[in-house]
XYZ file of C-alpha atoms in Angstrom:
425
model
C 24.927 -4.158 1.381
C 21.802 -6.105 0.494
C 21.067 -6.140 -3.223
C 17.428 -5.354 -4.035
C 15.751 -6.972 -7.019
C 12.420 -6.640 -8.787
C 10.610 -9.981 -8.736
C 7.069 -8.879 -9.584
C 5.550 -6.199 -11.814
C 1.865 -5.316 -11.793
C 0.701 -2.821 -14.413
C -2.730 -1.475 -15.194
C -2.748 0.939 -18.125
C -4.912 1.757 -21.106
C -2.875 -0.887 -22.975
C -4.040 -3.700 -20.698
C -4.094 -5.261 -17.250
C -0.911 -7.014 -16.181
C 2.678 -6.374 -17.172
C 2.575 -8.597 -20.270
C -0.284 -6.807 -22.130
C 1.218 -3.402 -21.386
C 4.727 -4.487 -22.363
C 3.525 -6.081 -25.602
C 1.545 -2.959 -26.408
C 4.635 -0.822 -25.896
C 6.866 -3.010 -28.045
C 4.251 -3.289 -30.798
C 3.808 0.481 -30.884
C 0.135 0.570 -29.872
C -1.423 3.456 -27.960
C -4.241 3.588 -25.454
C -5.016 7.255 -26.112
C -8.411 8.146 -27.541
C -11.353 10.526 -27.062
C -12.599 11.058 -23.500
C -15.833 9.090 -23.177
C -16.739 9.010 -19.476
C -17.991 12.613 -19.386
C -18.545 15.529 -21.778
C -15.121 17.193 -22.326
C -16.312 20.070 -24.560
C -15.249 22.724 -22.023
C -11.671 21.392 -21.879
C -8.745 22.367 -24.086
C -7.644 18.725 -24.097
C -10.398 16.284 -25.034
C -8.468 13.026 -25.311
C -6.859 10.740 -22.763
C -5.687 7.178 -22.126
C -8.624 5.991 -20.038
C -9.044 2.498 -18.637
C -11.675 0.832 -20.788
C -13.199 -2.355 -19.453
C -11.390 -2.354 -16.115
C -13.571 -4.197 -13.591
C -12.239 -4.272 -10.051
C -14.541 -7.201 -9.256
C -12.057 -9.352 -11.181
C -9.568 -8.737 -8.382
C -11.396 -7.839 -5.183
C -14.529 -8.957 -3.407
C -17.101 -6.365 -2.422
C -16.122 -6.417 1.251
C -12.481 -5.650 0.438
C -13.347 -2.575 -1.592
C -16.134 -1.247 0.633
C -14.295 1.964 1.616
C -12.133 2.311 -1.499
C -12.283 5.244 -3.880
C -12.068 4.257 -7.572
C -8.394 5.242 -7.726
C -7.631 3.028 -4.700
C -9.213 0.122 -6.558
C -6.774 0.594 -9.439
C -3.853 0.587 -6.997
C -5.062 -2.517 -5.191
C -5.525 -4.429 -8.445
C -2.031 -3.533 -9.685
C -0.442 -4.518 -6.366
C -2.258 -7.856 -6.459
C -1.037 -8.432 -10.024
C 2.527 -7.682 -8.906
C 2.312 -10.229 -6.092
C 0.992 -12.850 -8.492
C 3.722 -12.035 -11.013
C 6.329 -12.542 -8.299
C 4.958 -16.009 -7.596
C 4.319 -15.119 -3.977
C 1.357 -16.166 -1.913
C -0.008 -13.886 0.798
C 0.476 -16.714 3.275
C 4.215 -16.726 2.495
C 4.721 -13.113 3.568
C 6.170 -12.391 6.985
C 3.753 -9.700 8.252
C 6.391 -7.832 10.264
C 9.012 -7.984 7.494
C 6.877 -6.882 4.530
C 6.615 -3.178 3.719
C 4.116 -1.154 1.700
C 5.101 2.048 -0.092
C 2.870 3.999 -2.451
C 2.733 7.300 -4.290
C -0.191 9.051 -5.931
C -2.001 12.276 -6.666
C -5.328 11.418 -5.042
C -7.331 14.543 -4.262
C -11.109 14.641 -4.599
C -12.272 11.085 -5.166
C -16.008 11.644 -5.777
C -16.600 15.278 -6.828
C -20.324 14.732 -7.344
C -20.735 14.435 -3.566
C -19.014 17.783 -3.016
C -21.089 19.480 -5.707
C -24.334 18.148 -4.254
C -23.331 19.179 -0.728
C -22.285 22.665 -1.864
C -25.592 23.203 -3.635
C -27.464 22.136 -0.526
C -25.894 24.853 1.667
C -26.344 27.866 -0.594
C -28.002 30.868 0.970
C -30.755 32.975 -0.585
C -28.126 35.042 -2.430
C -26.621 31.915 -4.025
C -23.453 32.027 -1.924
C -22.206 29.294 0.394
C -23.780 29.641 3.849
C -21.215 28.296 6.315
C -23.647 28.436 9.218
C -25.938 26.108 7.324
C -22.953 23.962 6.387
C -22.076 23.522 10.052
C -25.626 22.503 10.849
C -26.256 20.024 8.036
C -22.817 18.856 6.817
C -23.271 15.379 8.257
C -26.458 14.880 6.267
C -25.575 16.516 2.931
C -22.158 14.924 2.401
C -21.853 11.163 1.779
C -21.137 9.236 5.012
C -17.835 7.838 3.719
C -16.710 11.044 1.993
C -13.861 11.772 4.404
C -12.752 8.149 4.730
C -12.659 7.585 0.970
C -10.836 10.870 0.482
C -7.889 10.081 2.763
C -4.822 10.317 0.528
C -2.746 7.573 2.202
C -5.706 5.228 2.641
C -4.121 2.923 0.061
C -1.520 1.940 2.670
C -4.304 0.614 4.869
C -6.027 -1.194 2.011
C -2.839 -2.910 0.798
C -1.687 -3.782 4.315
C -5.100 -5.273 5.050
C -5.211 -7.182 1.738
C -1.813 -8.771 2.287
C -2.007 -9.046 6.081
C 1.250 -7.145 6.625
C 2.390 -4.570 9.165
C 5.969 -3.695 8.189
C 7.444 -0.284 7.289
C 5.262 1.923 5.123
C 5.082 5.399 3.621
C 2.869 7.376 1.275
C 4.166 10.035 -1.135
C 1.784 12.594 -2.576
C 2.637 14.425 -5.779
C 2.912 14.052 -9.520
C 5.365 11.922 -11.527
C 7.893 11.788 -8.704
C 5.440 10.276 -6.191
C 5.505 6.640 -7.332
C 9.240 6.806 -8.058
C 9.891 8.086 -4.535
C 7.836 5.215 -3.120
C 9.959 2.632 -4.936
C 13.210 4.376 -4.002
C 12.152 4.419 -0.343
C 11.140 0.763 -0.479
C 14.514 -0.231 -1.921
C 16.246 1.704 0.846
C 14.169 -0.098 3.486
C 15.331 -3.455 2.127
C 18.970 -2.384 1.911
C 18.878 -1.189 5.506
C 17.392 -4.445 6.698
C 14.064 -2.894 7.709
C 12.141 -5.408 5.566
C 12.653 -8.496 3.419
C 9.875 -7.829 0.895
C 8.173 -4.615 -0.215
C 5.101 -3.808 -2.268
C 5.824 -0.437 -3.872
C 4.494 1.715 -6.676
C 2.310 4.535 -7.900
C -1.309 5.017 -8.942
C -3.550 7.737 -10.343
C -6.699 8.482 -12.322
C -5.912 11.945 -13.733
C -8.379 11.643 -16.604
C -11.353 11.772 -14.211
C -13.207 15.066 -14.195
C -11.732 16.768 -11.123
C -7.972 16.382 -11.813
C -8.529 16.839 -15.548
C -10.375 20.111 -15.003
C -7.437 21.753 -13.258
C -4.556 20.042 -15.113
C -6.198 21.365 -18.266
C -5.751 24.967 -17.105
C -2.033 25.061 -16.247
C -0.580 24.810 -19.736
C 1.082 21.387 -19.654
C -1.419 19.442 -21.808
C -1.712 19.321 -25.587
C -4.706 21.054 -27.141
C -4.104 19.498 -30.588
C -7.225 17.345 -30.477
C -7.263 17.388 -34.288
C -4.154 15.169 -34.287
C -5.691 12.437 -32.151
C -3.147 10.273 -30.276
C -0.275 11.644 -32.356
C -0.658 14.998 -30.570
C 1.534 13.490 -27.829
C 5.009 13.671 -29.357
C 7.901 14.022 -26.900
C 11.154 15.547 -28.167
C 9.547 16.470 -31.492
C 9.869 19.975 -32.912
C 6.039 20.191 -33.057
C 5.354 18.943 -29.500
C 2.533 20.700 -27.680
C 2.236 19.029 -24.259
C 1.063 15.850 -22.557
C -2.067 13.731 -22.751
C -3.111 12.182 -19.436
C -3.683 8.507 -18.716
C -5.102 6.425 -15.874
C -3.243 3.543 -14.324
C -0.984 2.040 -11.703
C 2.450 0.438 -11.578
C 3.433 -1.649 -8.563
C 6.575 -3.711 -8.003
C 7.531 -6.486 -5.622
C 11.023 -5.865 -4.294
C 13.038 -8.535 -2.475
C 16.538 -9.070 -1.210
C 18.414 -10.819 -3.984
C 19.695 -13.712 -1.876
C 16.205 -14.536 -0.609
C 14.681 -14.193 -4.082
C 17.235 -16.533 -5.648
C 16.855 -19.009 -2.788
C 13.160 -19.414 -3.580
C 13.850 -19.639 -7.321
C 12.184 -16.334 -8.169
C 12.443 -14.690 -11.565
C 14.367 -11.440 -11.137
C 13.768 -8.687 -13.693
C 16.488 -6.280 -12.597
C 18.316 -4.868 -9.597
C 17.328 -1.496 -8.120
C 20.897 -0.357 -7.624
C 20.638 3.277 -6.536
C 18.541 6.423 -6.401
C 18.960 10.188 -6.415
C 16.460 12.879 -5.445
C 16.783 16.651 -5.910
C 14.658 19.764 -6.467
C 15.269 22.597 -8.904
C 13.125 25.037 -6.867
C 10.969 25.782 -9.909
C 7.220 25.206 -10.291
C 5.612 24.156 -13.605
C 8.509 25.506 -15.715
C 11.755 23.637 -14.948
C 15.106 25.334 -14.416
C 16.401 25.904 -17.962
C 19.725 24.088 -17.681
C 18.483 20.832 -16.128
C 21.110 21.037 -13.376
C 18.920 19.500 -10.670
C 18.017 16.556 -12.909
C 21.711 16.082 -13.687
C 22.443 16.067 -9.950
C 19.741 13.447 -9.327
C 21.187 11.218 -12.053
C 24.716 11.634 -10.699
C 23.575 10.789 -7.170
C 21.734 7.695 -8.391
C 24.804 6.470 -10.292
C 27.098 7.204 -7.350
C 24.707 5.402 -5.017
C 24.763 2.425 -7.387
C 28.537 2.588 -8.002
C 27.647 2.593 -11.707
C 29.974 4.373 -14.177
C 28.237 6.620 -16.707
C 29.308 4.408 -19.605
C 27.315 1.508 -18.143
C 24.033 3.364 -18.713
C 22.647 1.832 -21.886
C 18.996 2.859 -21.609
C 17.001 5.697 -20.047
C 13.259 5.506 -19.393
C 12.787 9.225 -19.901
C 10.184 11.499 -18.353
C 9.403 12.806 -21.850
C 6.282 14.868 -21.130
C 6.349 16.779 -24.453
C 6.299 20.282 -22.986
C 8.482 22.831 -24.760
C 10.893 23.478 -21.909
C 10.532 20.136 -20.155
C 11.974 18.038 -22.983
C 14.865 20.429 -23.614
C 15.866 20.616 -19.954
C 15.620 16.849 -19.623
C 18.023 16.449 -22.539
C 20.404 18.997 -21.034
C 20.283 17.293 -17.656
C 21.068 13.896 -19.176
C 23.971 15.303 -21.199
C 25.395 17.143 -18.185
C 25.284 13.987 -16.061
C 26.543 11.477 -18.645
C 28.942 13.620 -20.654
C 30.127 11.953 -23.851
C 28.419 8.698 -22.806
C 25.111 10.373 -23.703
C 26.060 10.088 -27.385
C 25.542 6.320 -27.350
C 22.723 5.915 -24.824
C 19.274 4.795 -25.948
C 16.321 6.618 -24.403
C 12.574 6.672 -24.880
C 9.302 7.930 -23.438
C 6.362 5.523 -23.270
C 3.871 8.261 -22.400
C 2.485 8.577 -25.972
C 1.242 5.004 -25.534
C 0.045 4.917 -21.927
C -0.659 8.605 -21.452
C 1.002 10.588 -18.662
C 0.014 8.647 -15.537
C 0.939 11.594 -13.264
C 1.305 10.027 -9.773
C 2.089 6.643 -11.364
C 4.328 7.927 -14.187
C 7.646 7.554 -12.378
C 6.767 4.082 -11.103
C 5.825 3.041 -14.630
C 9.212 4.245 -15.896
C 10.977 2.070 -13.321
C 8.919 -0.929 -14.441
C 9.725 -0.137 -18.084
C 13.453 0.114 -17.321
C 13.359 -3.253 -15.522
C 11.469 -4.910 -18.381
C 13.832 -3.388 -20.947
C 16.840 -4.899 -19.180
C 15.039 -8.219 -18.761
C 13.882 -8.562 -22.373
C 16.837 -6.757 -24.003
C 14.578 -4.655 -26.192
C 13.919 -0.902 -25.976
C 10.357 0.425 -26.365
C 9.983 3.310 -28.818
C 9.096 6.968 -28.532
C 5.940 7.119 -30.618
C 5.051 10.005 -32.972
C 8.605 11.393 -33.056
C 8.636 12.660 -36.652
C 10.942 15.688 -36.622
C 13.339 15.666 -33.658
C 13.973 18.986 -31.968
C 17.679 19.794 -32.518
C 17.833 20.852 -28.846
C 16.753 17.317 -27.872
C 19.726 15.601 -29.488
C 19.698 12.061 -28.054
C 18.755 8.745 -29.625
C 15.092 8.571 -28.570
C 14.410 5.298 -30.439
C 11.702 6.877 -32.615
C 8.584 5.057 -33.844
C 9.547 1.401 -33.346
C 11.191 -0.805 -30.709
C 14.851 -1.727 -31.005
C 16.733 -4.845 -29.831
C 19.471 -4.053 -27.304
C 21.213 -7.225 -26.193
C 24.231 -5.571 -24.549
C 22.588 -3.257 -22.012
C 24.645 -3.053 -18.827
C 22.489 -0.583 -16.917
C 19.493 1.711 -17.086
C 18.058 4.855 -15.578
C 14.416 5.661 -14.850
C 13.544 9.345 -14.509
C 10.612 11.253 -13.016
C 10.022 14.996 -12.743
C 7.389 16.653 -10.567
C 5.375 19.798 -11.188
C 6.975 21.515 -8.182
C 10.579 20.959 -9.233
C 11.132 17.432 -7.878
C 13.681 15.340 -9.778
C 14.054 11.592 -9.227
C 16.435 9.136 -10.861
C 16.780 5.416 -10.186
C 19.654 3.291 -11.500
C 18.977 -0.347 -12.438
C 21.252 -3.247 -13.359
C 20.426 -6.403 -15.319
C 20.512 -9.682 -13.424
C 23.627 -11.629 -14.340
């Protein structure tokens, strides 16, 4: 079977643009979370987020290339370009028919102001929406590119056009599992011989008004604005929910033999994956059985014994039930090996990237194996006794003997994803 390795990592988070600024921020214990500044958040329960400050897509793309892109597509395109650069690949070196593109996100309503303006324009005399009027004037009251920009999988077109490729591709829509699924599917395409190179990852801008307005109502975000960034505290007894963050995480995956032949730097091997569903929405199944099954499938797929798992890039979303069930799932899957595993959640530093969260965890697991240092779980002051793993609280920890890692992602509709990674020997 073809071994699949990570040769490029492109990250855009509130900690910085590129994998090095984000990684350094994680290891140094910095956070990108702060007050929401791009709109007035007074009506929200949660009024802080990890927003991208200073991101300028013109640094990466010319105007023509981004003509039909929504803002969230621009973030994805920039991260994918950074990943290609990090891999030391030139677009001209890619075989168009043998290069795949796989992406996951939570793109919904890209420019809500256009919808609001259009809705106001078709109100009847009683203030209600007049659908007859809508049918008559829709083409003039909605922006001309509204439907094109709003296409969820449009990023596949943009990335394929940017890199001039036409290989296998797939888009996954969802929450944290979306980007992780994209990378798992890309790795499978390479193992099956469908492609030689893949651009794969996740992207999202959940702190923008539209997604924030409905994520704020479903009870998964922290309302402890008085605590500032420290409100986001996974696995802590006083945890109160997530804080959202914007960003993207894209990887370049290659067959190991081809990567080594061109002298590429290899961060880690994507050795296996497991996907399950616990059939629960918003509140996970209390025993974490489906997560345990995903982990077991990933390890079986990778032929990796449980005692080789030295690090887990945890989902760690800081909800009351989510953190407990994640711990239970890990313990069920690893047994006594869970007593010595190191695990952490980087979300208190980057924010919860939603559609990009799982992809970011895979990048973090690869970088942890590559650098032999584990990023911390920030703000973990008083561990919940029901979350009884070593979460590497507060500060990073050297880990020179890691023999394997897991990256986890959990979706809002019960999806559970686990990827197993090996260091490059």
